[in-house]
Coordinates of C-alpha atoms (C1' of nucleotides) in Angstrom, one line a residue:
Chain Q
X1234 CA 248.7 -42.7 59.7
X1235 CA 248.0 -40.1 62.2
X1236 CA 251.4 -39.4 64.0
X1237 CA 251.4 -37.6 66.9
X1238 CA 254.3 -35.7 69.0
X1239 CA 254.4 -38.5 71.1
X1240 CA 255.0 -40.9 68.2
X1241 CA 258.4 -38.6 66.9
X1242 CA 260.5 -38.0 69.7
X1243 CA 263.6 -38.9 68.3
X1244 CA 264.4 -36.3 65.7
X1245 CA 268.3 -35.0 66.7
X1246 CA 270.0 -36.2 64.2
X1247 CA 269.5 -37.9 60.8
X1248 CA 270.9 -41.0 62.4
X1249 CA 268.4 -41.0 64.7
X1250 CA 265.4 -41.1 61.9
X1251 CA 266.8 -43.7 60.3
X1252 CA 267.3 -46.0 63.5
X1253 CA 263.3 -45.6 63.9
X1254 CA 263.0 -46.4 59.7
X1255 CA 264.8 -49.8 61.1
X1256 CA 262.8 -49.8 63.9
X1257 CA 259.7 -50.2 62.1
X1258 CA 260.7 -53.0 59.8
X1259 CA 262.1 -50.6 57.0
X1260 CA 265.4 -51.1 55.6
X1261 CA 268.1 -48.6 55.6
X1262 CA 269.3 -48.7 52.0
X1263 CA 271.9 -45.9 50.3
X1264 CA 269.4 -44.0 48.7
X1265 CA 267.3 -43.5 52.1
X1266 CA 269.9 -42.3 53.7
X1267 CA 270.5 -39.8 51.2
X1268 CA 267.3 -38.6 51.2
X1269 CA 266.7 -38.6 55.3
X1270 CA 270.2 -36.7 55.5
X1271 CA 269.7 -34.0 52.6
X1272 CA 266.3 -33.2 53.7
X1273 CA 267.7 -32.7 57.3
X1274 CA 270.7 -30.7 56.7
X1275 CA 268.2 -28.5 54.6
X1276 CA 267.2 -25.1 55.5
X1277 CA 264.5 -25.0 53.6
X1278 CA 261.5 -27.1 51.8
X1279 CA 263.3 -29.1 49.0
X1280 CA 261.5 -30.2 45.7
X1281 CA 262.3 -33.9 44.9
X1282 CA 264.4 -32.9 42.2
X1283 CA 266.4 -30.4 44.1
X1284 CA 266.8 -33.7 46.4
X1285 CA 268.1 -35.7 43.3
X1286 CA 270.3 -32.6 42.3
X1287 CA 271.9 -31.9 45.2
X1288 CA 272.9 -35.5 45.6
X1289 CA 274.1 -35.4 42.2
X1290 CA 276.5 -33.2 43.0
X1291 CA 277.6 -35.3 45.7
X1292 CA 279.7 -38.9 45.7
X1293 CA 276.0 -40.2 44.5
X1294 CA 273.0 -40.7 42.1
X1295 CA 269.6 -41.1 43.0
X1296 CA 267.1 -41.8 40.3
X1297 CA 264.4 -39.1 40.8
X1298 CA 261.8 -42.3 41.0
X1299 CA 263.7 -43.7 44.2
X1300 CA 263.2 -40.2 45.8
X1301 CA 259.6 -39.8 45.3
X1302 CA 259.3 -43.3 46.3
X1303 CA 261.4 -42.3 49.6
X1304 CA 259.4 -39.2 50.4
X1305 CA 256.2 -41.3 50.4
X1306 CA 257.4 -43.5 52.8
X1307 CA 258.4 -40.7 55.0
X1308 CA 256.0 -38.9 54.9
X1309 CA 253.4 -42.1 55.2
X1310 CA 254.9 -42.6 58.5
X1311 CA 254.7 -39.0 59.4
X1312 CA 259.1 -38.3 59.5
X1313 CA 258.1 -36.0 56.4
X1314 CA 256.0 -33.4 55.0
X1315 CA 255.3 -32.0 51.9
X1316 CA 253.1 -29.0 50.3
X1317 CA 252.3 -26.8 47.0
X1318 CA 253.1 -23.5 45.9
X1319 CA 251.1 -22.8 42.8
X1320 CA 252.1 -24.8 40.0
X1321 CA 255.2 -25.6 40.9
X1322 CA 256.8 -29.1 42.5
X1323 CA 255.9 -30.6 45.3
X1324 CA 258.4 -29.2 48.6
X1325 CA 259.4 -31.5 51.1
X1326 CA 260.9 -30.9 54.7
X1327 CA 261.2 -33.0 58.1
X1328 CA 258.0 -33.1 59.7
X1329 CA 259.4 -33.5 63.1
X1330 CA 255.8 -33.9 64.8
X1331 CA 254.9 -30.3 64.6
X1332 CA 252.3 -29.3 63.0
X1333 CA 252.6 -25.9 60.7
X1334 CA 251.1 -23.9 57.9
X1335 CA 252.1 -21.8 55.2
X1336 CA 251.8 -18.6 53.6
X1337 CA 253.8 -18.4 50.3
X1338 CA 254.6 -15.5 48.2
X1339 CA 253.7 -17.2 44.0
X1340 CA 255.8 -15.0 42.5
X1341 CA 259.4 -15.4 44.5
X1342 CA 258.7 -18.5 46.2
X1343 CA 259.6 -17.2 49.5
X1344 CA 257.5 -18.8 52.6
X1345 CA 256.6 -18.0 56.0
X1346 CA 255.8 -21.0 58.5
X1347 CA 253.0 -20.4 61.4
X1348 CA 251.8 -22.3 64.1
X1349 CA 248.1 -23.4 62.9
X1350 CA 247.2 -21.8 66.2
X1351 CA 248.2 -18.4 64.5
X1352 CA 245.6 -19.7 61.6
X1353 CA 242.7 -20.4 64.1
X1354 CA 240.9 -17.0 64.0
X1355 CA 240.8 -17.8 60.0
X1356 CA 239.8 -20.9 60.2
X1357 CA 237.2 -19.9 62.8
X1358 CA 235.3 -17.3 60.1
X1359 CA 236.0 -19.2 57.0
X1360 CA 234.1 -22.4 58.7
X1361 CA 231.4 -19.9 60.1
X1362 CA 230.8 -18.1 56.9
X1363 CA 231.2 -20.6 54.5
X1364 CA 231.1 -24.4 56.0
X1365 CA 234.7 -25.3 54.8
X1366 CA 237.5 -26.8 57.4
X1367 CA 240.6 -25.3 55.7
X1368 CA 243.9 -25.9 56.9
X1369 CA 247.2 -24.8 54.8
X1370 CA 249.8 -27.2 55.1
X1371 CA 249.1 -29.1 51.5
X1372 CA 248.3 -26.1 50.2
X1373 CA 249.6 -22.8 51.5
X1374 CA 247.6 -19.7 51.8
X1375 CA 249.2 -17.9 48.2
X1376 CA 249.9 -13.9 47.5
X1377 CA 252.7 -11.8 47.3
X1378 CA 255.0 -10.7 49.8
X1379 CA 256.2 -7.3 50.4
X1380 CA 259.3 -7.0 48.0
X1381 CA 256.7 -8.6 45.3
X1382 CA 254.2 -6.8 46.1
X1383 CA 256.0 -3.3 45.7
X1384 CA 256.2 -4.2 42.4
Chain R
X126 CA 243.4 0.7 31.2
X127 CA 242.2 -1.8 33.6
X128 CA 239.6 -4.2 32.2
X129 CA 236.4 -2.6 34.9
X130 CA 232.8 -3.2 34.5
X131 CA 232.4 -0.3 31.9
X132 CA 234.8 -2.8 29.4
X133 CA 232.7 -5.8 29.6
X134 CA 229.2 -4.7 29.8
X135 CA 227.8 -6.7 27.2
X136 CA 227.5 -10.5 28.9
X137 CA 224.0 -11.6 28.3
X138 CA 224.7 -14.1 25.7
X139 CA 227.4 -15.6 23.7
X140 CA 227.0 -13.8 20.8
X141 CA 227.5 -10.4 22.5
X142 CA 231.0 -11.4 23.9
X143 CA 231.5 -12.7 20.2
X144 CA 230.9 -9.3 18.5
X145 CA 233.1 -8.0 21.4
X146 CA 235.9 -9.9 20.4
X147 CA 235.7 -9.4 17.0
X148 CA 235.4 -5.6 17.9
X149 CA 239.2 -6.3 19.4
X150 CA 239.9 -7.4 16.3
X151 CA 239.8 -11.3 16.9
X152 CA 238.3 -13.3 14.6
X153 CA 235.0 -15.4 15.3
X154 CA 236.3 -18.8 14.1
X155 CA 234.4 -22.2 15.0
X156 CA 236.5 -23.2 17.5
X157 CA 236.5 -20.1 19.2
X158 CA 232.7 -19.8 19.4
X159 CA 232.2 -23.4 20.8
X160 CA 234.5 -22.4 23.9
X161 CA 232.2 -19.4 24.3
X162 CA 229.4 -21.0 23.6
X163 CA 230.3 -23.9 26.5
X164 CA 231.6 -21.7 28.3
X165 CA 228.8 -19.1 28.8
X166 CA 226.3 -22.2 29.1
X167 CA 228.2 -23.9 31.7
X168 CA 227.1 -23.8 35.5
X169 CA 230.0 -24.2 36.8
X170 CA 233.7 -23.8 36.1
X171 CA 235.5 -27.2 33.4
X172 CA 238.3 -27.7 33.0
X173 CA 240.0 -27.8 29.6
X174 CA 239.2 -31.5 29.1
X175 CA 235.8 -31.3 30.0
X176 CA 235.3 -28.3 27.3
X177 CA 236.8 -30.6 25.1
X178 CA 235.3 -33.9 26.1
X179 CA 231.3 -31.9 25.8
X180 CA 232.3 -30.5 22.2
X181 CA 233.1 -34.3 21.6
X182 CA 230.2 -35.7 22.5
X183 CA 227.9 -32.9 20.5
X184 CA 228.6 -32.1 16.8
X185 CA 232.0 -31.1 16.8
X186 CA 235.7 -31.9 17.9
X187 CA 237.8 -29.5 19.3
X188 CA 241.2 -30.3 20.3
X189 CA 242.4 -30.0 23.3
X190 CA 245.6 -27.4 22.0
X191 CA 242.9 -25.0 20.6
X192 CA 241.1 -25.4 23.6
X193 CA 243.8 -23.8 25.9
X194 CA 244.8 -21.1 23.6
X195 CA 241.4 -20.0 23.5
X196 CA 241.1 -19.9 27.1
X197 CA 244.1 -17.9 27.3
X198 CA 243.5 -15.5 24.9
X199 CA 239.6 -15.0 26.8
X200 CA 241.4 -14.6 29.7
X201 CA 243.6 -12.2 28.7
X202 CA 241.1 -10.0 27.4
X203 CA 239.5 -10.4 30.9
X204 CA 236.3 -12.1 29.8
X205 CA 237.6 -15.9 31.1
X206 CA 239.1 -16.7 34.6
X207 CA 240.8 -19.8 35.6
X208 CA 241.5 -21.3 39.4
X209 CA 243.2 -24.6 40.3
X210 CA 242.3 -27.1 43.2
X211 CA 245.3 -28.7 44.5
X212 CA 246.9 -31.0 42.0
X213 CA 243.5 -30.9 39.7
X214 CA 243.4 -29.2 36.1
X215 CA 242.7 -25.7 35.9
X216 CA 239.2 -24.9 35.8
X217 CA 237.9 -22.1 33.8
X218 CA 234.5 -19.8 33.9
X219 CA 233.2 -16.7 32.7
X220 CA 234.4 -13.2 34.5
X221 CA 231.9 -11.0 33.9
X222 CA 233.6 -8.8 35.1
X223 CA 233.0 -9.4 38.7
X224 CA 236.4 -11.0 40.6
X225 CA 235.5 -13.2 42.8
X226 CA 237.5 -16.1 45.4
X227 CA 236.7 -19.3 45.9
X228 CA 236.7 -21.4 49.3
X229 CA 237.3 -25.3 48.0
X230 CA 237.1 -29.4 49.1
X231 CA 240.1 -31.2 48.3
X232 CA 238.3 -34.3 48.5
X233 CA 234.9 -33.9 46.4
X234 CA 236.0 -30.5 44.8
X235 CA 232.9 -28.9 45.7
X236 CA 233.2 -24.9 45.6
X237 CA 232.1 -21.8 46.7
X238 CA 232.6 -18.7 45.7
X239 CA 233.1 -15.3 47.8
X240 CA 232.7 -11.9 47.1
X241 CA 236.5 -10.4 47.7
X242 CA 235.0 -8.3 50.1
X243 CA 233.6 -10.9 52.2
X244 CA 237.6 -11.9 52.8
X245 CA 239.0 -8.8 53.2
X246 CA 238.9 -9.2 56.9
X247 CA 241.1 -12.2 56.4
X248 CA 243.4 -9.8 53.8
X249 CA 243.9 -7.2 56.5
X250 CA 245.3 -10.0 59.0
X251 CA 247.4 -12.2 56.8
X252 CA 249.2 -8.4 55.5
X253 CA 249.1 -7.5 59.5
X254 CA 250.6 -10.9 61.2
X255 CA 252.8 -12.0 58.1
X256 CA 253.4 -9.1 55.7
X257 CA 251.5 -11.4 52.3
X258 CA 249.3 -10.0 50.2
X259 CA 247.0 -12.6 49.5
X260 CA 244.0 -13.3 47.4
X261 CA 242.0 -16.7 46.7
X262 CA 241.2 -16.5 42.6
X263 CA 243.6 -18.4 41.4
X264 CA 244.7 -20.8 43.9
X265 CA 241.3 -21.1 46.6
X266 CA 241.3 -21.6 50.0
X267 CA 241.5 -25.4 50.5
X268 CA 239.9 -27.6 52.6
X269 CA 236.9 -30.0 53.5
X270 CA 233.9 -29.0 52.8
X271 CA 230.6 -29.9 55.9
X272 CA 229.9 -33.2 53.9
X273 CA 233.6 -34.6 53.9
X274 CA 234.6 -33.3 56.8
X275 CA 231.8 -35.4 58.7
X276 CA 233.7 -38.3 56.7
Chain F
dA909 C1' 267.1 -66.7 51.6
dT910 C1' 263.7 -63.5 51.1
dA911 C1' 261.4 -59.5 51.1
dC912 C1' 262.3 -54.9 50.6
dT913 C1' 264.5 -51.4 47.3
dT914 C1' 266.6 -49.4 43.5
dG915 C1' 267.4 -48.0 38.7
dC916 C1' 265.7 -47.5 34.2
dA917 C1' 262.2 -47.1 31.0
dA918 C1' 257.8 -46.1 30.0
dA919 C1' 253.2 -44.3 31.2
dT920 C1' 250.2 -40.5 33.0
dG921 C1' 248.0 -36.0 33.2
dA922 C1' 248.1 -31.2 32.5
dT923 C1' 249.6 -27.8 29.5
dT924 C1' 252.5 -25.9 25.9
dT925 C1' 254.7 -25.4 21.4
dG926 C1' 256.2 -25.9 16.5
dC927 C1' 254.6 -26.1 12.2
dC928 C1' 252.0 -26.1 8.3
dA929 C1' 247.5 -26.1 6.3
dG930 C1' 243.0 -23.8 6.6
dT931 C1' 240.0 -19.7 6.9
dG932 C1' 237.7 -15.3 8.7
dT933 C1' 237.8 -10.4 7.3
Chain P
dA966 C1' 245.5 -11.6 0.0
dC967 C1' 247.2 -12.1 4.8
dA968 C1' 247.3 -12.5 9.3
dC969 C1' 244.9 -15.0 12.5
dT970 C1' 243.6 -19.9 13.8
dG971 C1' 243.2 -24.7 14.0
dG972 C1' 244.6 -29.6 14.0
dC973 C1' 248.2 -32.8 15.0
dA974 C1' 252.3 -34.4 16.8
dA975 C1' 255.8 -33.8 19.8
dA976 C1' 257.8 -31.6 23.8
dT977 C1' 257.6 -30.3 28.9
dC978 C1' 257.1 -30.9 33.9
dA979 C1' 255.8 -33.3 37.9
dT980 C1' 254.8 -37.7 39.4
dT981 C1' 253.8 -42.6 39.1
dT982 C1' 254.3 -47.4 37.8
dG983 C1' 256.1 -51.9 35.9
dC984 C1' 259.9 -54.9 36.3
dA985 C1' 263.9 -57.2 36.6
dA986 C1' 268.3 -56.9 39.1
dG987 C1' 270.4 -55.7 43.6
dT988 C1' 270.9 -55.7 48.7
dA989 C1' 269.8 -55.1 53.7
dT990 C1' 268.6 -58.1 57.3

DNA sequence: ATACTTGCAAATGATTTGCCAGTGT
DNA sequence: ACACTGGCAAATCATTTGCAAGTAT
């Protein structure tokens, strides 16, 4: 399960994911490569129904079931990642063998990505102080961001 | 008027923060004084079903419904406060008044808390690096706690 | 041909809501 | 009395699961 840099080399196109899918016994159906090609051409973390949606409004339906089931698989096989911001759905993006972490604003959604190295002091004091090895990719650190903030 | 100290001074047993709602002109029905009642007796934070589940298996049923709209309305006067750990059900416990923030393990859902203060260092460079203002009450810092992290 | 996949429906779990009967004050 | 509450059923939302029919290899 653990999936390395090493393992993910081949992340240039959505073609390219889904020639390692068929590499590793998996079969390239229609609805996979719906999914592997929205979630690439997206800019930003997509819910699985904003998956199903967006195909929607494309040539295609994709049962909301056959997505989740998709994203699993992915992310099982470490192509995909996927996090929570509050209460809301489940976001997923390409993985693309870099590790990151999340700081999330709960009431506009917005996000800002850093490298777990920029995390590392935190992580440091919070497993000093209190025993706990906290990382924020599942589960990003929450608050408000400046515009929210200011009210 | 911000709920401070000076509003909820009266904590030491049920039946104070029972006159006190009744003082806000609530009304002191059965239902509402088993949540308090559970509530103020627990040791740590339950969840709705939990409240529910340990009314069941004393003398009386409370449904679940009137379970959450009494935690709502306690938490709106201040007197309740609810977190959630990752995908779990939201878990509720007296204020008291005091805030506090919680550092959590995803994988046994152990807890503990922290005074706000003893995070503020963590505040200051989360607002510094990436411009969030963040706080840990309602959704905790997550991670593995010593015991699961050793696997 | 066969195992992997999908679509559809139904189930789950957490939480909310509508509605009408019941009850504190 | 009268507004506040409670019980119960049904509705939401996100996600999962059972299955039979479809399809990539």
């Amino acid at each position: 399960m653990a999936a390395t840099t090493a393992d993910l080399p081949q992340f240039q196109s959505p073609e390219s994911v889904l020639n390692a899918l068929r590499g590793k016994g998996l079969r390239v159906s229609t609805a996979r490569r719906l999914v592997v090609h929205t979630l690439f051409a997206a800019e930003r973390p997509l819910s699985a129904g904003e998956i199903a949606a967006g195909l929607d409004e494309g040539p295609a339906h994709l049962d909301l079931a056959s997505v989740y089931r998709n994203l699993e698989t992915l992310e099982q096989l470490g192509y995909v990642s996927h996090f929570h911001v509050g209460a809301g759905p489940g976001r997923y993006l390409f993985a693309a063998g870099k590790e990151r972490e999340y700081i999330a604003c709960e009431r506009c959604g917005s996000l800002v990505e850093a490298d777990p190295r920029e995390l590392d002091g935190i992580r440091a004091e919070i497993v000093e102080r209190f025993g706990y090895e906290v990382r924020f990719n599942r589960f990003p650190v929450i608050g408000l961001c400046a515009d929210c903030a200011g009210e």
